[in-house]
Amino acid sequence: MQAVDRAGARPVQAEPHGGLPAAVRRQARAAAALALAGTPRRAQLGWDDLAAWPAWAGWPADRRDRLLSAAGAWYLAPVLRQCIDGRVLQALAGMLGQAEADRLLQSDGSGEPDGPWPDLSPAMLADRLAHTGREVLLAAVASPALRLVLREVFWPDTRAPLPALDTAAAAAALEAAARAEARP
């Protein structure tokens, strides 16, 4: 059976970009163009940039903030797994939920995050995870031009970190955080 567009008039063609139907990709690009209509750099983005529009960019701020914390935690999982400060681990469970914190701490991932290990004091944990999560979300965006525009739209008072986060590690952390987001 072949998929057809909403009107049923013609088959929906799959595009090579992620295997999504062309109609779905057009909708995503249109939503991105509409959301970015008032931004000065909008003219610098092409269709391929708009095709890289992440789903989280259309979410309400509170949902996006939860994803930031989860993505930051998963990116810093190697550090968090080695943490022995019960106060930090309690704060982590309070932010992510006990089940997700347990899943993160029991995950068998290896490696270390890029750069120096951050201060993970209980008082700084929420800010650290949100900051790291923001960089994870942006690093996982395929288009460098769109990354810059998203930073200006959502976090205009920040600058990109130097060195930049590893894109593959950021994408893996975002995928793990998105699995938690999908759970009821």
Short mmCIF file of the C-alpha atoms (twelve columns), coordinates in Angstrom:
data_MODEL
# 
_entry.id   MODEL 
# 
loop_
_atom_site.group_PDB 
_atom_site.id 
_atom_site.type_symbol 
_atom_site.label_atom_id 
_atom_site.label_alt_id 
_atom_site.label_comp_id 
_atom_site.label_asym_id 
_atom_site.label_seq_id 
_atom_site.Cartn_x 
_atom_site.Cartn_y 
_atom_site.Cartn_z 
_atom_site.pdbx_PDB_model_num 
ATOM 1   C CA . MET A 1   0.000  0.000  0.000  1 
ATOM 2   C CA . GLN A 2   1.351  3.398  -0.952 1 
ATOM 3   C CA . ALA A 3   1.028  6.476  1.279  1 
ATOM 4   C CA . VAL A 4   -0.867 9.393  -0.242 1 
ATOM 5   C CA . ASP A 5   -1.084 13.057 0.716  1 
ATOM 6   C CA . ARG A 6   -4.060 14.404 2.698  1 
ATOM 7   C CA . ALA A 7   -6.105 15.048 -0.405 1 
ATOM 8   C CA . GLY A 8   -5.388 11.514 -1.596 1 
ATOM 9   C CA . ALA A 9   -4.363 12.877 -4.951 1 
ATOM 10  C CA . ARG A 10  -0.796 11.713 -5.277 1 
ATOM 11  C CA . PRO A 11  1.673  9.397  -3.560 1 
ATOM 12  C CA . VAL A 12  3.794  10.876 -0.781 1 
ATOM 13  C CA . GLN A 13  7.417  10.697 -1.857 1 
ATOM 14  C CA . ALA A 14  10.038 9.788  0.712  1 
ATOM 15  C CA . GLU A 15  13.068 12.046 0.870  1 
ATOM 16  C CA . PRO A 16  16.563 10.832 1.666  1 
ATOM 17  C CA . HIS A 17  16.666 13.082 4.767  1 
ATOM 18  C CA . GLY A 18  15.782 10.645 7.534  1 
ATOM 19  C CA . GLY A 19  13.310 8.738  5.401  1 
ATOM 20  C CA . LEU A 20  10.430 11.063 6.265  1 
ATOM 21  C CA . PRO A 21  7.758  11.650 3.640  1 
ATOM 22  C CA . ALA A 22  8.193  14.816 1.612  1 
ATOM 23  C CA . ALA A 23  4.892  16.231 2.912  1 
ATOM 24  C CA . VAL A 24  6.056  15.887 6.515  1 
ATOM 25  C CA . ARG A 25  9.370  17.540 5.695  1 
ATOM 26  C CA . ARG A 26  7.575  20.412 3.942  1 
ATOM 27  C CA . GLN A 27  5.365  20.914 7.005  1 
ATOM 28  C CA . ALA A 28  8.427  21.031 9.269  1 
ATOM 29  C CA . ARG A 29  10.168 23.559 7.016  1 
ATOM 30  C CA . ALA A 30  7.035  25.698 6.867  1 
ATOM 31  C CA . ALA A 31  6.683  25.642 10.671 1 
ATOM 32  C CA . ALA A 32  10.329 26.631 11.024 1 
ATOM 33  C CA . ALA A 33  10.011 29.462 8.510  1 
ATOM 34  C CA . LEU A 34  6.903  30.756 10.280 1 
ATOM 35  C CA . ALA A 35  8.532  30.582 13.716 1 
ATOM 36  C CA . LEU A 36  11.615 32.406 12.475 1 
ATOM 37  C CA . ALA A 37  9.810  34.979 10.312 1 
ATOM 38  C CA . GLY A 38  10.703 37.902 12.585 1 
ATOM 39  C CA . THR A 39  14.344 37.032 13.197 1 
ATOM 40  C CA . PRO A 40  16.984 39.114 11.397 1 
ATOM 41  C CA . ARG A 41  19.027 36.080 10.312 1 
ATOM 42  C CA . ARG A 42  16.058 34.262 8.762  1 
ATOM 43  C CA . ALA A 43  17.241 35.286 5.289  1 
ATOM 44  C CA . GLN A 44  20.530 33.440 5.896  1 
ATOM 45  C CA . LEU A 45  18.746 30.087 6.210  1 
ATOM 46  C CA . GLY A 46  18.026 27.842 3.253  1 
ATOM 47  C CA . TRP A 47  15.569 24.980 2.897  1 
ATOM 48  C CA . ASP A 48  18.127 22.454 4.137  1 
ATOM 49  C CA . ASP A 49  18.670 24.566 7.259  1 
ATOM 50  C CA . LEU A 50  14.933 24.731 7.883  1 
ATOM 51  C CA . ALA A 51  14.688 20.974 7.360  1 
ATOM 52  C CA . ALA A 52  16.987 20.575 10.370 1 
ATOM 53  C CA . TRP A 53  14.411 22.367 12.593 1 
ATOM 54  C CA . PRO A 54  14.313 20.354 15.846 1 
ATOM 55  C CA . ALA A 55  10.980 19.294 17.357 1 
ATOM 56  C CA . TRP A 56  11.904 20.832 20.726 1 
ATOM 57  C CA . ALA A 57  11.936 24.305 19.170 1 
ATOM 58  C CA . GLY A 58  8.154  24.166 18.883 1 
ATOM 59  C CA . TRP A 59  7.565  22.972 22.441 1 
ATOM 60  C CA . PRO A 60  6.334  25.136 25.330 1 
ATOM 61  C CA . ALA A 61  9.154  26.547 27.491 1 
ATOM 62  C CA . ASP A 62  8.477  24.281 30.489 1 
ATOM 63  C CA . ARG A 63  8.664  21.116 28.375 1 
ATOM 64  C CA . ARG A 64  11.804 22.378 26.632 1 
ATOM 65  C CA . ASP A 65  13.364 23.167 30.045 1 
ATOM 66  C CA . ARG A 66  12.711 19.600 31.239 1 
ATOM 67  C CA . LEU A 67  14.414 18.311 28.102 1 
ATOM 68  C CA . LEU A 68  17.365 20.663 28.742 1 
ATOM 69  C CA . SER A 69  17.899 19.192 32.197 1 
ATOM 70  C CA . ALA A 70  17.565 15.611 30.983 1 
ATOM 71  C CA . ALA A 71  19.886 16.159 28.001 1 
ATOM 72  C CA . GLY A 72  22.442 17.857 30.264 1 
ATOM 73  C CA . ALA A 73  22.263 14.972 32.713 1 
ATOM 74  C CA . TRP A 74  22.738 12.367 29.993 1 
ATOM 75  C CA . TYR A 75  25.666 14.266 28.519 1 
ATOM 76  C CA . LEU A 76  27.243 14.454 31.980 1 
ATOM 77  C CA . ALA A 77  26.311 10.855 32.798 1 
ATOM 78  C CA . PRO A 78  29.962 9.719  33.057 1 
ATOM 79  C CA . VAL A 79  30.530 12.354 35.754 1 
ATOM 80  C CA . LEU A 80  27.223 11.703 37.504 1 
ATOM 81  C CA . ARG A 81  27.853 7.942  37.599 1 
ATOM 82  C CA . GLN A 82  31.057 8.611  39.542 1 
ATOM 83  C CA . CYS A 83  29.421 11.049 41.954 1 
ATOM 84  C CA . ILE A 84  29.285 9.896  45.579 1 
ATOM 85  C CA . ASP A 85  27.635 13.002 47.029 1 
ATOM 86  C CA . GLY A 86  24.188 11.873 48.146 1 
ATOM 87  C CA . ARG A 87  22.904 15.449 48.078 1 
ATOM 88  C CA . VAL A 88  23.751 15.773 44.391 1 
ATOM 89  C CA . LEU A 89  22.146 12.423 43.617 1 
ATOM 90  C CA . GLN A 90  18.992 13.431 45.533 1 
ATOM 91  C CA . ALA A 91  18.844 16.707 43.631 1 
ATOM 92  C CA . LEU A 92  19.264 14.780 40.361 1 
ATOM 93  C CA . ALA A 93  16.384 12.450 41.269 1 
ATOM 94  C CA . GLY A 94  14.269 15.465 42.191 1 
ATOM 95  C CA . MET A 95  14.881 17.029 38.786 1 
ATOM 96  C CA . LEU A 96  14.581 13.963 36.564 1 
ATOM 97  C CA . GLY A 97  12.394 11.713 38.667 1 
ATOM 98  C CA . GLN A 98  13.750 8.752  40.598 1 
ATOM 99  C CA . ALA A 99  13.189 6.202  37.817 1 
ATOM 100 C CA . GLU A 100 15.022 8.293  35.194 1 
ATOM 101 C CA . ALA A 101 17.872 9.133  37.595 1 
ATOM 102 C CA . ASP A 102 18.258 5.416  38.362 1 
ATOM 103 C CA . ARG A 103 18.262 4.587  34.632 1 
ATOM 104 C CA . LEU A 104 20.937 7.216  34.019 1 
ATOM 105 C CA . LEU A 105 23.126 6.141  36.943 1 
ATOM 106 C CA . GLN A 106 22.843 2.461  36.026 1 
ATOM 107 C CA . SER A 107 23.498 2.979  32.331 1 
ATOM 108 C CA . ASP A 108 26.618 1.304  31.065 1 
ATOM 109 C CA . GLY A 109 27.900 4.191  28.967 1 
ATOM 110 C CA . SER A 110 31.543 5.001  29.106 1 
ATOM 111 C CA . GLY A 111 33.737 7.936  28.388 1 
ATOM 112 C CA . GLU A 112 34.019 11.412 29.766 1 
ATOM 113 C CA . PRO A 113 32.381 14.640 28.704 1 
ATOM 114 C CA . ASP A 114 34.453 17.091 26.706 1 
ATOM 115 C CA . GLY A 115 36.408 19.648 28.672 1 
ATOM 116 C CA . PRO A 116 36.960 19.829 32.403 1 
ATOM 117 C CA . TRP A 117 34.588 18.106 34.776 1 
ATOM 118 C CA . PRO A 118 32.028 20.589 36.034 1 
ATOM 119 C CA . ASP A 119 31.285 21.454 39.650 1 
ATOM 120 C CA . LEU A 120 28.281 19.343 40.549 1 
ATOM 121 C CA . SER A 121 27.411 20.778 43.936 1 
ATOM 122 C CA . PRO A 122 23.726 20.423 44.842 1 
ATOM 123 C CA . ALA A 123 23.265 24.199 44.655 1 
ATOM 124 C CA . MET A 124 24.716 24.380 41.133 1 
ATOM 125 C CA . LEU A 125 23.259 21.171 39.678 1 
ATOM 126 C CA . ALA A 126 20.111 22.655 38.100 1 
ATOM 127 C CA . ASP A 127 22.053 25.470 36.435 1 
ATOM 128 C CA . ARG A 128 24.811 23.132 35.268 1 
ATOM 129 C CA . LEU A 129 22.375 20.648 33.735 1 
ATOM 130 C CA . ALA A 130 20.350 23.404 32.045 1 
ATOM 131 C CA . HIS A 131 23.519 25.028 30.645 1 
ATOM 132 C CA . THR A 132 24.916 21.729 29.412 1 
ATOM 133 C CA . GLY A 133 21.517 20.669 28.097 1 
ATOM 134 C CA . ARG A 134 21.186 23.859 26.084 1 
ATOM 135 C CA . GLU A 135 24.527 23.175 24.439 1 
ATOM 136 C CA . VAL A 136 23.548 19.537 23.824 1 
ATOM 137 C CA . LEU A 137 20.317 20.547 22.092 1 
ATOM 138 C CA . LEU A 138 22.137 23.043 19.905 1 
ATOM 139 C CA . ALA A 139 25.071 20.746 19.116 1 
ATOM 140 C CA . ALA A 140 22.633 18.055 17.959 1 
ATOM 141 C CA . VAL A 141 21.170 20.405 15.297 1 
ATOM 142 C CA . ALA A 142 22.655 19.440 11.945 1 
ATOM 143 C CA . SER A 143 22.772 22.950 10.483 1 
ATOM 144 C CA . PRO A 144 25.408 25.332 11.898 1 
ATOM 145 C CA . ALA A 145 23.443 28.338 10.614 1 
ATOM 146 C CA . LEU A 146 20.255 27.103 12.273 1 
ATOM 147 C CA . ARG A 147 22.200 26.457 15.500 1 
ATOM 148 C CA . LEU A 148 23.185 30.114 15.568 1 
ATOM 149 C CA . VAL A 149 19.631 31.299 14.895 1 
ATOM 150 C CA . LEU A 150 18.161 28.969 17.539 1 
ATOM 151 C CA . ARG A 151 20.648 30.283 20.101 1 
ATOM 152 C CA . GLU A 152 19.647 33.859 19.260 1 
ATOM 153 C CA . VAL A 153 15.927 33.045 19.447 1 
ATOM 154 C CA . PHE A 154 15.866 30.954 22.635 1 
ATOM 155 C CA . TRP A 155 19.008 31.967 24.538 1 
ATOM 156 C CA . PRO A 156 20.108 35.363 23.185 1 
ATOM 157 C CA . ASP A 157 22.257 36.153 26.227 1 
ATOM 158 C CA . THR A 158 24.581 33.181 25.690 1 
ATOM 159 C CA . ARG A 159 27.545 32.441 23.483 1 
ATOM 160 C CA . ALA A 160 28.655 29.159 22.034 1 
ATOM 161 C CA . PRO A 161 31.134 27.281 24.213 1 
ATOM 162 C CA . LEU A 162 34.716 26.866 23.152 1 
ATOM 163 C CA . PRO A 163 35.512 24.185 22.438 1 
ATOM 164 C CA . ALA A 164 32.124 23.153 21.059 1 
ATOM 165 C CA . LEU A 165 30.498 19.981 22.324 1 
ATOM 166 C CA . ASP A 166 31.093 16.790 20.411 1 
ATOM 167 C CA . THR A 167 28.132 16.461 18.043 1 
ATOM 168 C CA . ALA A 168 27.897 12.662 18.256 1 
ATOM 169 C CA . ALA A 169 27.991 12.701 22.058 1 
ATOM 170 C CA . ALA A 170 25.396 15.481 22.112 1 
ATOM 171 C CA . ALA A 171 23.115 13.573 19.749 1 
ATOM 172 C CA . ALA A 172 23.404 10.428 21.906 1 
ATOM 173 C CA . ALA A 173 22.591 12.411 25.064 1 
ATOM 174 C CA . LEU A 174 19.611 14.055 23.380 1 
ATOM 175 C CA . GLU A 175 18.338 10.683 22.187 1 
ATOM 176 C CA . ALA A 176 18.540 9.276  25.730 1 
ATOM 177 C CA . ALA A 177 16.774 12.337 27.123 1 
ATOM 178 C CA . ALA A 178 14.081 12.124 24.440 1 
ATOM 179 C CA . ARG A 179 13.371 8.508  25.420 1 
ATOM 180 C CA . ALA A 180 12.651 9.747  28.930 1 
ATOM 181 C CA . GLU A 181 10.486 12.578 27.542 1 
ATOM 182 C CA . ALA A 182 8.415  10.048 25.595 1 
ATOM 183 C CA . ARG A 183 7.571  8.067  28.734 1 
ATOM 184 C CA . PRO A 184 4.269  8.932  30.431 1 
# 
